[in-house]
Amino acid sequence: QDKDTKMTEFWLISAPGEKTCQQTWEKLHAATTKNNNLSTNSKFNIPDLKVGTLDVLVGLSDELAKLDAFVESVVKKVAQYMADVLEDSKDKVQENLLANGVDLVTYITSFEIKKSFKNYSSSLDTVPFIFIFKGVNQIDNDLKARASAYNNLKGNLQNLERKNAGSLLTRSLADIVKKEDFVLDSEYLVTLLVIVPKLNYNDWVKQYETLAEMVVPRSSNVLFEDQDSYLCNVTLFRKAVDDFKHKAREYKFMVRDFQYNEEEMKADKEEMNRLSTDKKKQFGPLVRWLKVNFSEAFIAWIHVKALRVFVESVLRYGLPVNFQAMLLQPNKKTMKKLREVLYDLYKHLDSSAAAIIDATVDIPGLNLSQQEYYPYVYYKIDCNLLEFK
């Protein structure tokens, strides 16, 4: 069960370079691995981006927080819709949720900023954000349109399938009855369909000819059966129909309202085939679209996280840019312990935050419960994107 103890959650943190950034990395790595392996760590590479003024950074920090939430919501929507479309087990879905052709954990732990992106964000202005937002917004809109079309088709097909299943009283009989089961176009005679519980079948054979006057002898055959009942036909004079229905009910034989209409039944069948073919046709391209756009959205999301770490680190630790971004994959059982180790390692970075955390008292005006705040820069990336119903 290694898969379950391995968290799909990552902590993306940064701390200032000590003498060198390498040293910061080694210190963290030693602290989290020496006492019973609290996390699996890797460096998280963020290239040096050109920094604008402090005002610009503060503005970016807010914009990025909004962008992060938006992109995450789209990533989750695409993932969840993939699960809905595949109507399948977790592993089937998971193997289609890739970023850049690799699984999400591999993508995050070996993250590199896209070349196209580096060119955009060499100066940290709004270009990369517009670039990310536009792309992801497009995915969001396309998803709505595609999902709505596919869901419509699926819904119509399910309704028809329901019509073709279910009890003999209500289900479509298009595949069951044939022309020769009926006396058609007769002025005097009519064929009825009767649902006979299997337990009462012997009674039916004995009784049906006597349930009303003018029932044609030996005119009943079993046309179909399901678990509980037989579908039988019986032919009688039109004027005896009401009597027959009334009497049949006493014996628990249900006469089904049914007019044999070839055109109608053919249309039903054709509609079913059409919808079924349509759904099959759309399925492949839809799954491909979801795969490609999931990857795009997820990559965009991790780029937003990288930008957030960069901006936040500069705002907290100051200039010149000197920090190490690190990715921790916590072990489920020791998360609390990991928090403590990180706290001890970095509490000197922010004495006010440290005091608050040490005191864990309610300080008026400081609403910390909503927002996790630590003396180091911290963002969570949760790769568990599906709520399996």
mmCIF file of C-alpha atoms in Angstrom:
data_model
loop_
_atom_site.group_PDB
_atom_site.id
_atom_site.type_symbol
_atom_site.label_atom_id
_atom_site.label_comp_id
_atom_site.label_asym_id
_atom_site.label_seq_id
_atom_site.Cartn_x
_atom_site.Cartn_y
_atom_site.Cartn_z
ATOM 1 C CA GLN A 1 0.000 0.000 0.000
ATOM 2 C CA ASP A 2 2.936 2.296 -0.593
ATOM 3 C CA LYS A 3 0.853 4.382 -2.944
ATOM 4 C CA ASP A 4 -1.440 5.510 -0.158
ATOM 5 C CA THR A 5 1.207 6.426 2.388
ATOM 6 C CA LYS A 6 2.984 8.472 -0.258
ATOM 7 C CA MET A 7 1.200 11.799 -0.134
ATOM 8 C CA THR A 8 0.023 13.359 -3.356
ATOM 9 C CA GLU A 9 0.478 16.634 -1.525
ATOM 10 C CA PHE A 10 3.559 18.790 -1.916
ATOM 11 C CA TRP A 11 4.840 21.694 0.106
ATOM 12 C CA LEU A 12 6.601 24.250 -1.997
ATOM 13 C CA ILE A 13 8.707 26.393 0.304
ATOM 14 C CA SER A 14 11.585 28.823 0.029
ATOM 15 C CA ALA A 15 14.222 30.089 2.412
ATOM 16 C CA PRO A 16 16.962 32.698 1.970
ATOM 17 C CA GLY A 17 20.375 31.595 0.757
ATOM 18 C CA GLU A 18 22.779 31.194 3.647
ATOM 19 C CA LYS A 19 26.353 31.641 2.475
ATOM 20 C CA THR A 20 25.094 29.905 -0.649
ATOM 21 C CA CYS A 21 21.745 28.567 -1.763
ATOM 22 C CA GLN A 22 23.264 25.096 -1.856
ATOM 23 C CA GLN A 23 23.857 25.382 1.877
ATOM 24 C CA THR A 24 20.201 26.290 2.491
ATOM 25 C CA TRP A 25 19.214 23.192 0.551
ATOM 26 C CA GLU A 26 21.624 20.905 2.417
ATOM 27 C CA LYS A 27 20.460 22.197 5.786
ATOM 28 C CA LEU A 28 16.797 21.547 4.991
ATOM 29 C CA HIS A 29 17.572 18.156 3.526
ATOM 30 C CA ALA A 30 19.558 17.081 6.572
ATOM 31 C CA ALA A 31 16.909 18.322 8.996
ATOM 32 C CA THR A 32 14.030 16.524 7.284
ATOM 33 C CA THR A 33 15.801 13.272 6.502
ATOM 34 C CA LYS A 34 17.911 12.697 9.601
ATOM 35 C CA ASN A 35 15.002 12.030 11.935
ATOM 36 C CA ASN A 36 13.134 9.209 10.265
ATOM 37 C CA ASN A 37 12.578 10.650 6.831
ATOM 38 C CA LEU A 38 9.863 13.252 7.245
ATOM 39 C CA SER A 39 9.689 14.101 3.562
ATOM 40 C CA THR A 40 11.062 13.405 0.138
ATOM 41 C CA ASN A 41 12.751 16.578 -1.094
ATOM 42 C CA SER A 42 13.908 18.064 -4.343
ATOM 43 C CA LYS A 43 15.127 21.464 -5.445
ATOM 44 C CA PHE A 44 12.566 23.516 -7.303
ATOM 45 C CA ASN A 45 14.230 25.465 -10.058
ATOM 46 C CA ILE A 46 13.077 29.010 -10.599
ATOM 47 C CA PRO A 47 15.282 31.056 -12.917
ATOM 48 C CA ASP A 48 16.223 34.598 -11.974
ATOM 49 C CA LEU A 49 13.463 36.829 -13.190
ATOM 50 C CA LYS A 50 13.928 40.570 -13.494
ATOM 51 C CA VAL A 51 12.344 42.317 -10.565
ATOM 52 C CA GLY A 52 10.373 45.520 -10.934
ATOM 53 C CA THR A 53 9.578 47.940 -8.139
ATOM 54 C CA LEU A 54 8.215 46.919 -4.781
ATOM 55 C CA ASP A 55 4.784 48.313 -5.715
ATOM 56 C CA VAL A 56 4.703 46.121 -8.794
ATOM 57 C CA LEU A 57 5.594 43.072 -6.699
ATOM 58 C CA VAL A 58 2.904 43.750 -4.118
ATOM 59 C CA GLY A 59 0.349 44.099 -6.916
ATOM 60 C CA LEU A 60 1.601 40.906 -8.549
ATOM 61 C CA SER A 61 1.342 39.043 -5.285
ATOM 62 C CA ASP A 62 -2.428 39.734 -5.186
ATOM 63 C CA GLU A 63 -2.969 39.011 -8.874
ATOM 64 C CA LEU A 64 -1.101 35.738 -8.593
ATOM 65 C CA ALA A 65 -3.175 34.591 -5.632
ATOM 66 C CA LYS A 66 -6.347 35.080 -7.711
ATOM 67 C CA LEU A 67 -4.801 33.454 -10.759
ATOM 68 C CA ASP A 68 -3.662 30.474 -8.676
ATOM 69 C CA ALA A 69 -7.192 29.847 -7.395
ATOM 70 C CA PHE A 70 -8.690 30.202 -10.875
ATOM 71 C CA VAL A 71 -6.205 27.895 -12.602
ATOM 72 C CA GLU A 72 -6.527 25.292 -9.854
ATOM 73 C CA SER A 73 -10.304 25.281 -10.258
ATOM 74 C CA VAL A 74 -9.980 24.671 -14.010
ATOM 75 C CA VAL A 75 -7.404 21.897 -13.481
ATOM 76 C CA LYS A 76 -9.832 20.184 -11.096
ATOM 77 C CA LYS A 77 -12.788 20.627 -13.440
ATOM 78 C CA VAL A 78 -10.945 19.045 -16.355
ATOM 79 C CA ALA A 79 -9.728 16.165 -14.165
ATOM 80 C CA GLN A 80 -13.182 15.548 -12.734
ATOM 81 C CA TYR A 81 -14.778 15.623 -16.168
ATOM 82 C CA MET A 82 -12.192 13.123 -17.391
ATOM 83 C CA ALA A 83 -13.346 10.813 -14.572
ATOM 84 C CA ASP A 84 -16.998 11.351 -15.559
ATOM 85 C CA VAL A 85 -16.353 10.624 -19.224
ATOM 86 C CA LEU A 86 -14.232 7.539 -18.620
ATOM 87 C CA GLU A 87 -16.948 6.251 -16.255
ATOM 88 C CA ASP A 88 -14.161 4.069 -15.031
ATOM 89 C CA SER A 89 -11.882 3.084 -12.200
ATOM 90 C CA LYS A 90 -9.321 5.458 -10.700
ATOM 91 C CA ASP A 91 -6.280 4.007 -12.460
ATOM 92 C CA LYS A 92 -7.890 4.468 -15.849
ATOM 93 C CA VAL A 93 -8.361 8.147 -15.075
ATOM 94 C CA GLN A 94 -4.960 8.610 -13.441
ATOM 95 C CA GLU A 95 -3.102 7.312 -16.486
ATOM 96 C CA ASN A 96 -4.775 9.983 -18.618
ATOM 97 C CA LEU A 97 -3.998 12.815 -16.208
ATOM 98 C CA LEU A 98 -0.453 13.599 -17.249
ATOM 99 C CA ALA A 99 1.568 16.793 -17.488
ATOM 100 C CA ASN A 100 3.898 17.004 -20.428
ATOM 101 C CA GLY A 101 3.571 13.246 -20.944
ATOM 102 C CA VAL A 102 4.660 12.229 -17.433
ATOM 103 C CA ASP A 103 2.753 11.627 -14.206
ATOM 104 C CA LEU A 104 2.130 14.681 -12.045
ATOM 105 C CA VAL A 105 4.581 13.800 -9.299
ATOM 106 C CA THR A 106 7.385 13.361 -11.825
ATOM 107 C CA TYR A 107 6.456 16.629 -13.538
ATOM 108 C CA ILE A 108 6.490 18.625 -10.307
ATOM 109 C CA THR A 109 9.655 17.107 -8.904
ATOM 110 C CA SER A 110 11.584 17.753 -12.112
ATOM 111 C CA PHE A 111 9.954 21.105 -12.869
ATOM 112 C CA GLU A 112 11.574 23.475 -15.327
ATOM 113 C CA ILE A 113 10.057 26.745 -16.461
ATOM 114 C CA LYS A 114 8.985 26.571 -20.114
ATOM 115 C CA LYS A 115 11.305 28.352 -22.545
ATOM 116 C CA SER A 116 8.454 30.343 -24.050
ATOM 117 C CA PHE A 117 7.636 31.419 -20.552
ATOM 118 C CA LYS A 118 11.151 32.529 -19.689
ATOM 119 C CA ASN A 119 11.084 34.941 -22.596
ATOM 120 C CA TYR A 120 7.794 36.359 -21.403
ATOM 121 C CA SER A 121 8.669 36.697 -17.785
ATOM 122 C CA SER A 122 12.235 37.916 -18.010
ATOM 123 C CA SER A 123 10.751 41.117 -16.669
ATOM 124 C CA LEU A 124 8.076 40.463 -14.125
ATOM 125 C CA ASP A 125 5.290 42.540 -15.543
ATOM 126 C CA THR A 126 1.800 41.424 -16.412
ATOM 127 C CA VAL A 127 2.578 39.701 -19.704
ATOM 128 C CA PRO A 128 2.976 36.173 -18.310
ATOM 129 C CA PHE A 129 -0.221 36.510 -16.319
ATOM 130 C CA ILE A 130 -2.304 37.589 -19.265
ATOM 131 C CA PHE A 131 -0.656 34.776 -21.186
ATOM 132 C CA ILE A 132 -1.575 32.177 -18.531
ATOM 133 C CA PHE A 133 -5.033 33.582 -17.856
ATOM 134 C CA LYS A 134 -5.997 33.697 -21.536
ATOM 135 C CA GLY A 135 -4.890 30.122 -22.139
ATOM 136 C CA VAL A 136 -6.627 28.693 -19.097
ATOM 137 C CA ASN A 137 -9.747 30.791 -19.579
ATOM 138 C CA GLN A 138 -10.015 29.402 -23.103
ATOM 139 C CA ILE A 139 -9.761 25.850 -21.718
ATOM 140 C CA ASP A 140 -12.482 26.661 -19.189
ATOM 141 C CA ASN A 141 -14.850 27.985 -21.879
ATOM 142 C CA ASP A 142 -14.153 25.121 -24.278
ATOM 143 C CA LEU A 143 -14.736 22.604 -21.502
ATOM 144 C CA LYS A 144 -18.151 24.104 -20.762
ATOM 145 C CA ALA A 145 -19.194 23.858 -24.414
ATOM 146 C CA ARG A 146 -17.845 20.338 -24.968
ATOM 147 C CA ALA A 147 -19.198 18.990 -21.693
ATOM 148 C CA SER A 148 -22.632 20.398 -22.371
ATOM 149 C CA ALA A 149 -22.809 18.819 -25.843
ATOM 150 C CA TYR A 150 -21.539 15.445 -24.653
ATOM 151 C CA ASN A 151 -23.731 15.385 -21.541
ATOM 152 C CA ASN A 152 -26.798 16.115 -23.661
ATOM 153 C CA LEU A 153 -26.024 13.223 -25.912
ATOM 154 C CA LYS A 154 -25.324 10.947 -22.956
ATOM 155 C CA GLY A 155 -28.563 11.999 -21.244
ATOM 156 C CA ASN A 156 -30.702 11.328 -24.315
ATOM 157 C CA LEU A 157 -29.077 7.959 -24.788
ATOM 158 C CA GLN A 158 -29.622 7.018 -21.138
ATOM 159 C CA ASN A 159 -33.289 7.955 -21.397
ATOM 160 C CA LEU A 160 -33.681 5.722 -24.418
ATOM 161 C CA GLU A 161 -31.758 2.920 -22.739
ATOM 162 C CA ARG A 162 -34.053 3.231 -19.761
ATOM 163 C CA LYS A 163 -36.981 2.906 -22.164
ATOM 164 C CA ASN A 164 -35.399 -0.265 -23.522
ATOM 165 C CA ALA A 165 -34.794 -1.815 -20.136
ATOM 166 C CA GLY A 166 -37.032 -1.818 -17.112
ATOM 167 C CA SER A 167 -40.166 -3.798 -16.538
ATOM 168 C CA LEU A 168 -42.300 -5.283 -19.264
ATOM 169 C CA LEU A 169 -45.081 -2.876 -18.274
ATOM 170 C CA THR A 170 -43.116 0.178 -19.382
ATOM 171 C CA ARG A 171 -40.139 -0.787 -21.504
ATOM 172 C CA SER A 172 -39.956 -0.281 -25.239
ATOM 173 C CA LEU A 173 -41.085 -3.374 -27.120
ATOM 174 C CA ALA A 174 -39.445 -2.427 -30.420
ATOM 175 C CA ASP A 175 -36.919 -5.264 -30.202
ATOM 176 C CA ILE A 176 -39.369 -7.770 -28.809
ATOM 177 C CA VAL A 177 -42.577 -7.969 -30.806
ATOM 178 C CA LYS A 178 -42.984 -8.810 -34.499
ATOM 179 C CA LYS A 179 -45.701 -8.134 -36.992
ATOM 180 C CA GLU A 180 -46.813 -11.765 -37.053
ATOM 181 C CA ASP A 181 -47.609 -11.660 -33.301
ATOM 182 C CA PHE A 182 -50.647 -9.489 -34.063
ATOM 183 C CA VAL A 183 -53.893 -9.661 -35.953
ATOM 184 C CA LEU A 184 -53.774 -6.312 -37.719
ATOM 185 C CA ASP A 185 -56.333 -4.369 -39.775
ATOM 186 C CA SER A 186 -59.311 -6.514 -38.720
ATOM 187 C CA GLU A 187 -62.646 -4.856 -38.158
ATOM 188 C CA TYR A 188 -63.667 -7.277 -35.402
ATOM 189 C CA LEU A 189 -60.530 -8.811 -33.926
ATOM 190 C CA VAL A 190 -57.737 -7.256 -31.899
ATOM 191 C CA THR A 191 -54.563 -8.629 -30.323
ATOM 192 C CA LEU A 192 -53.692 -7.589 -26.772
ATOM 193 C CA LEU A 193 -50.360 -7.903 -24.965
ATOM 194 C CA VAL A 194 -50.589 -9.264 -21.432
ATOM 195 C CA ILE A 195 -47.909 -9.414 -18.762
ATOM 196 C CA VAL A 196 -48.281 -12.639 -16.819
ATOM 197 C CA PRO A 197 -46.282 -13.214 -13.599
ATOM 198 C CA LYS A 198 -44.356 -16.489 -13.935
ATOM 199 C CA LEU A 199 -45.944 -17.780 -10.738
ATOM 200 C CA ASN A 200 -49.408 -17.393 -12.309
ATOM 201 C CA TYR A 201 -48.556 -18.734 -15.749
ATOM 202 C CA ASN A 202 -50.386 -22.042 -15.308
ATOM 203 C CA ASP A 203 -53.509 -20.120 -14.319
ATOM 204 C CA TRP A 204 -53.172 -18.057 -17.483
ATOM 205 C CA VAL A 205 -52.981 -21.104 -19.716
ATOM 206 C CA LYS A 206 -56.053 -22.544 -18.011
ATOM 207 C CA GLN A 207 -58.076 -19.338 -17.794
ATOM 208 C CA TYR A 208 -57.362 -16.906 -20.610
ATOM 209 C CA GLU A 209 -59.894 -18.315 -23.055
ATOM 210 C CA THR A 210 -62.661 -17.899 -20.474
ATOM 211 C CA LEU A 211 -61.834 -14.420 -19.129
ATOM 212 C CA ALA A 212 -64.360 -12.922 -21.515
ATOM 213 C CA GLU A 213 -66.630 -14.066 -24.277
ATOM 214 C CA MET A 214 -65.231 -14.170 -27.757
ATOM 215 C CA VAL A 215 -61.563 -14.920 -26.987
ATOM 216 C CA VAL A 216 -60.002 -16.779 -29.915
ATOM 217 C CA PRO A 217 -59.048 -20.263 -28.632
ATOM 218 C CA ARG A 218 -55.338 -21.120 -28.528
ATOM 219 C CA SER A 219 -54.447 -17.580 -29.632
ATOM 220 C CA SER A 220 -51.916 -16.944 -26.824
ATOM 221 C CA ASN A 221 -48.158 -17.419 -27.109
ATOM 222 C CA VAL A 222 -45.240 -16.400 -24.930
ATOM 223 C CA LEU A 223 -43.360 -13.683 -26.885
ATOM 224 C CA PHE A 224 -40.715 -12.768 -24.321
ATOM 225 C CA GLU A 225 -39.773 -13.238 -20.698
ATOM 226 C CA ASP A 226 -37.809 -11.359 -18.082
ATOM 227 C CA GLN A 227 -36.965 -12.488 -14.549
ATOM 228 C CA ASP A 228 -40.483 -12.334 -13.173
ATOM 229 C CA SER A 229 -42.945 -12.327 -16.029
ATOM 230 C CA TYR A 230 -43.919 -13.521 -19.470
ATOM 231 C CA LEU A 231 -45.166 -11.264 -22.214
ATOM 232 C CA CYS A 232 -48.040 -13.052 -23.945
ATOM 233 C CA ASN A 233 -50.356 -12.124 -26.768
ATOM 234 C CA VAL A 234 -54.022 -13.005 -27.006
ATOM 235 C CA THR A 235 -56.580 -12.273 -29.716
ATOM 236 C CA LEU A 236 -60.257 -11.525 -29.072
ATOM 237 C CA PHE A 237 -63.191 -9.587 -30.403
ATOM 238 C CA ARG A 238 -62.887 -5.842 -29.973
ATOM 239 C CA LYS A 239 -66.133 -5.516 -28.089
ATOM 240 C CA ALA A 240 -64.958 -7.956 -25.396
ATOM 241 C CA VAL A 241 -61.785 -6.005 -24.583
ATOM 242 C CA ASP A 242 -63.108 -4.102 -21.563
ATOM 243 C CA ASP A 243 -64.538 -7.221 -19.959
ATOM 244 C CA PHE A 244 -61.321 -9.080 -20.598
ATOM 245 C CA LYS A 245 -59.127 -6.357 -19.053
ATOM 246 C CA HIS A 246 -61.311 -6.160 -15.996
ATOM 247 C CA LYS A 247 -61.350 -9.889 -15.393
ATOM 248 C CA ALA A 248 -57.630 -10.280 -16.160
ATOM 249 C CA ARG A 249 -56.747 -7.805 -13.421
ATOM 250 C CA GLU A 250 -58.399 -10.026 -10.803
ATOM 251 C CA TYR A 251 -55.941 -12.757 -11.710
ATOM 252 C CA LYS A 252 -52.972 -10.349 -11.682
ATOM 253 C CA PHE A 253 -52.656 -10.489 -15.460
ATOM 254 C CA MET A 254 -51.802 -6.947 -16.636
ATOM 255 C CA VAL A 255 -52.963 -5.888 -20.092
ATOM 256 C CA ARG A 256 -50.448 -3.472 -21.540
ATOM 257 C CA ASP A 257 -51.583 -0.476 -23.603
ATOM 258 C CA PHE A 258 -49.941 -1.081 -26.918
ATOM 259 C CA GLN A 259 -50.691 -0.357 -30.556
ATOM 260 C CA TYR A 260 -48.464 -2.081 -33.057
ATOM 261 C CA ASN A 261 -46.891 0.683 -35.164
ATOM 262 C CA GLU A 262 -43.968 -0.312 -37.328
ATOM 263 C CA GLU A 263 -42.937 3.230 -38.254
ATOM 264 C CA GLU A 264 -42.754 4.361 -34.646
ATOM 265 C CA MET A 265 -40.748 1.334 -33.543
ATOM 266 C CA LYS A 266 -38.334 1.701 -36.414
ATOM 267 C CA ALA A 267 -37.809 5.369 -35.548
ATOM 268 C CA ASP A 268 -37.068 4.444 -31.916
ATOM 269 C CA LYS A 269 -34.487 1.906 -32.978
ATOM 270 C CA GLU A 270 -32.829 4.281 -35.425
ATOM 271 C CA GLU A 271 -32.644 7.052 -32.840
ATOM 272 C CA MET A 272 -30.991 4.681 -30.395
ATOM 273 C CA ASN A 273 -28.414 3.595 -32.977
ATOM 274 C CA ARG A 274 -27.764 7.170 -34.016
ATOM 275 C CA LEU A 275 -27.143 8.364 -30.468
ATOM 276 C CA SER A 276 -25.018 5.377 -29.637
ATOM 277 C CA THR A 277 -22.861 5.891 -32.756
ATOM 278 C CA ASP A 278 -22.609 9.614 -32.037
ATOM 279 C CA LYS A 279 -21.455 8.993 -28.489
ATOM 280 C CA LYS A 280 -18.793 6.545 -29.664
ATOM 281 C CA LYS A 281 -17.624 9.022 -32.296
ATOM 282 C CA GLN A 282 -17.300 11.857 -29.806
ATOM 283 C CA PHE A 283 -15.706 9.816 -27.037
ATOM 284 C CA GLY A 284 -12.191 9.452 -28.506
ATOM 285 C CA PRO A 285 -11.686 13.087 -29.541
ATOM 286 C CA LEU A 286 -13.167 14.281 -26.229
ATOM 287 C CA VAL A 287 -10.766 12.174 -24.140
ATOM 288 C CA ARG A 288 -7.858 13.389 -26.290
ATOM 289 C CA TRP A 289 -8.939 16.997 -25.832
ATOM 290 C CA LEU A 290 -9.225 16.494 -22.070
ATOM 291 C CA LYS A 291 -5.755 14.928 -21.923
ATOM 292 C CA VAL A 292 -4.075 17.711 -23.855
ATOM 293 C CA ASN A 293 -5.851 20.490 -21.998
ATOM 294 C CA PHE A 294 -5.433 18.921 -18.608
ATOM 295 C CA SER A 295 -1.698 18.887 -19.263
ATOM 296 C CA GLU A 296 -1.754 22.532 -20.417
ATOM 297 C CA ALA A 297 -3.769 23.699 -17.412
ATOM 298 C CA PHE A 298 -1.678 21.743 -14.924
ATOM 299 C CA ILE A 299 1.574 23.083 -16.360
ATOM 300 C CA ALA A 300 0.147 26.601 -16.178
ATOM 301 C CA TRP A 301 -0.814 25.988 -12.548
ATOM 302 C CA ILE A 302 2.681 24.923 -11.503
ATOM 303 C CA HIS A 303 4.117 27.950 -13.336
ATOM 304 C CA VAL A 304 1.809 30.166 -11.295
ATOM 305 C CA LYS A 305 3.093 28.490 -8.127
ATOM 306 C CA ALA A 306 6.681 29.111 -9.246
ATOM 307 C CA LEU A 307 5.938 32.784 -9.881
ATOM 308 C CA ARG A 308 4.238 33.078 -6.496
ATOM 309 C CA VAL A 309 7.254 31.632 -4.729
ATOM 310 C CA PHE A 310 9.529 34.020 -6.585
ATOM 311 C CA VAL A 311 7.478 37.156 -5.884
ATOM 312 C CA GLU A 312 6.791 36.189 -2.278
ATOM 313 C CA SER A 313 10.440 35.354 -1.605
ATOM 314 C CA VAL A 314 11.631 38.711 -2.936
ATOM 315 C CA LEU A 315 8.973 40.515 -0.895
ATOM 316 C CA ARG A 316 9.929 38.665 2.269
ATOM 317 C CA TYR A 317 13.652 38.207 1.990
ATOM 318 C CA GLY A 318 14.488 41.349 0.058
ATOM 319 C CA LEU A 319 16.999 42.109 -2.667
ATOM 320 C CA PRO A 320 19.332 41.060 -4.171
ATOM 321 C CA VAL A 321 17.403 37.918 -5.124
ATOM 322 C CA ASN A 322 18.877 35.154 -3.006
ATOM 323 C CA PHE A 323 16.691 32.239 -1.996
ATOM 324 C CA GLN A 324 16.338 28.503 -2.542
ATOM 325 C CA ALA A 325 12.951 27.084 -3.534
ATOM 326 C CA MET A 326 12.434 23.520 -2.352
ATOM 327 C CA LEU A 327 9.760 20.944 -2.880
ATOM 328 C CA LEU A 328 8.836 18.633 -0.026
ATOM 329 C CA GLN A 329 6.616 15.599 -0.346
ATOM 330 C CA PRO A 330 5.608 14.971 3.267
ATOM 331 C CA ASN A 331 5.032 11.524 4.688
ATOM 332 C CA LYS A 332 1.438 11.268 5.789
ATOM 333 C CA LYS A 333 2.171 10.021 9.282
ATOM 334 C CA THR A 334 4.738 12.661 10.197
ATOM 335 C CA MET A 335 3.326 15.895 8.799
ATOM 336 C CA LYS A 336 2.968 17.507 12.186
ATOM 337 C CA LYS A 337 6.560 16.667 13.040
ATOM 338 C CA LEU A 338 7.722 18.080 9.696
ATOM 339 C CA ARG A 339 5.981 21.390 10.444
ATOM 340 C CA GLU A 340 7.833 21.571 13.765
ATOM 341 C CA VAL A 341 11.203 20.876 12.166
ATOM 342 C CA LEU A 342 10.611 23.574 9.517
ATOM 343 C CA TYR A 343 9.522 25.970 12.197
ATOM 344 C CA ASP A 344 12.684 25.420 14.234
ATOM 345 C CA LEU A 345 14.761 25.769 11.123
ATOM 346 C CA TYR A 346 13.249 29.068 9.992
ATOM 347 C CA LYS A 347 11.635 30.827 12.950
ATOM 348 C CA HIS A 348 14.528 33.331 12.977
ATOM 349 C CA LEU A 349 13.322 34.636 9.591
ATOM 350 C CA ASP A 350 10.269 36.385 10.966
ATOM 351 C CA SER A 351 10.125 37.105 14.645
ATOM 352 C CA SER A 352 6.569 38.462 14.573
ATOM 353 C CA ALA A 353 5.256 35.352 12.884
ATOM 354 C CA ALA A 354 7.283 33.241 15.276
ATOM 355 C CA ALA A 355 5.817 35.040 18.266
ATOM 356 C CA ILE A 356 2.305 34.526 16.977
ATOM 357 C CA ILE A 357 2.871 30.851 16.343
ATOM 358 C CA ASP A 358 4.583 30.379 19.706
ATOM 359 C CA ALA A 359 1.787 32.104 21.544
ATOM 360 C CA THR A 360 -1.034 30.583 19.475
ATOM 361 C CA VAL A 361 -3.345 33.149 21.051
ATOM 362 C CA ASP A 362 -5.994 35.166 19.313
ATOM 363 C CA ILE A 363 -4.556 38.535 18.505
ATOM 364 C CA PRO A 364 -7.356 40.912 17.565
ATOM 365 C CA GLY A 365 -7.322 41.853 13.904
ATOM 366 C CA LEU A 366 -5.008 39.002 12.959
ATOM 367 C CA ASN A 367 -7.124 36.407 11.311
ATOM 368 C CA LEU A 368 -4.665 33.562 11.045
ATOM 369 C CA SER A 369 -7.116 30.712 11.042
ATOM 370 C CA GLN A 370 -8.111 31.449 7.441
ATOM 371 C CA GLN A 371 -4.620 31.841 6.088
ATOM 372 C CA GLU A 372 -1.751 29.524 6.902
ATOM 373 C CA TYR A 373 1.202 31.729 7.712
ATOM 374 C CA TYR A 374 4.733 30.503 8.379
ATOM 375 C CA PRO A 375 8.061 32.270 8.815
ATOM 376 C CA TYR A 376 9.099 30.772 5.454
ATOM 377 C CA VAL A 377 7.361 31.110 2.091
ATOM 378 C CA TYR A 378 4.921 28.200 1.737
ATOM 379 C CA TYR A 379 2.443 26.998 -0.869
ATOM 380 C CA LYS A 380 0.655 23.698 -1.016
ATOM 381 C CA ILE A 381 0.222 21.747 -4.247
ATOM 382 C CA ASP A 382 -2.270 18.930 -3.957
ATOM 383 C CA CYS A 383 -2.166 16.486 -6.868
ATOM 384 C CA ASN A 384 -5.181 14.589 -5.695
ATOM 385 C CA LEU A 385 -7.552 16.316 -8.069
ATOM 386 C CA LEU A 386 -10.496 13.958 -8.068
ATOM 387 C CA GLU A 387 -13.344 13.498 -5.702
ATOM 388 C CA PHE A 388 -14.453 10.021 -6.573
ATOM 389 C CA LYS A 389 -18.108 9.733 -5.903
#
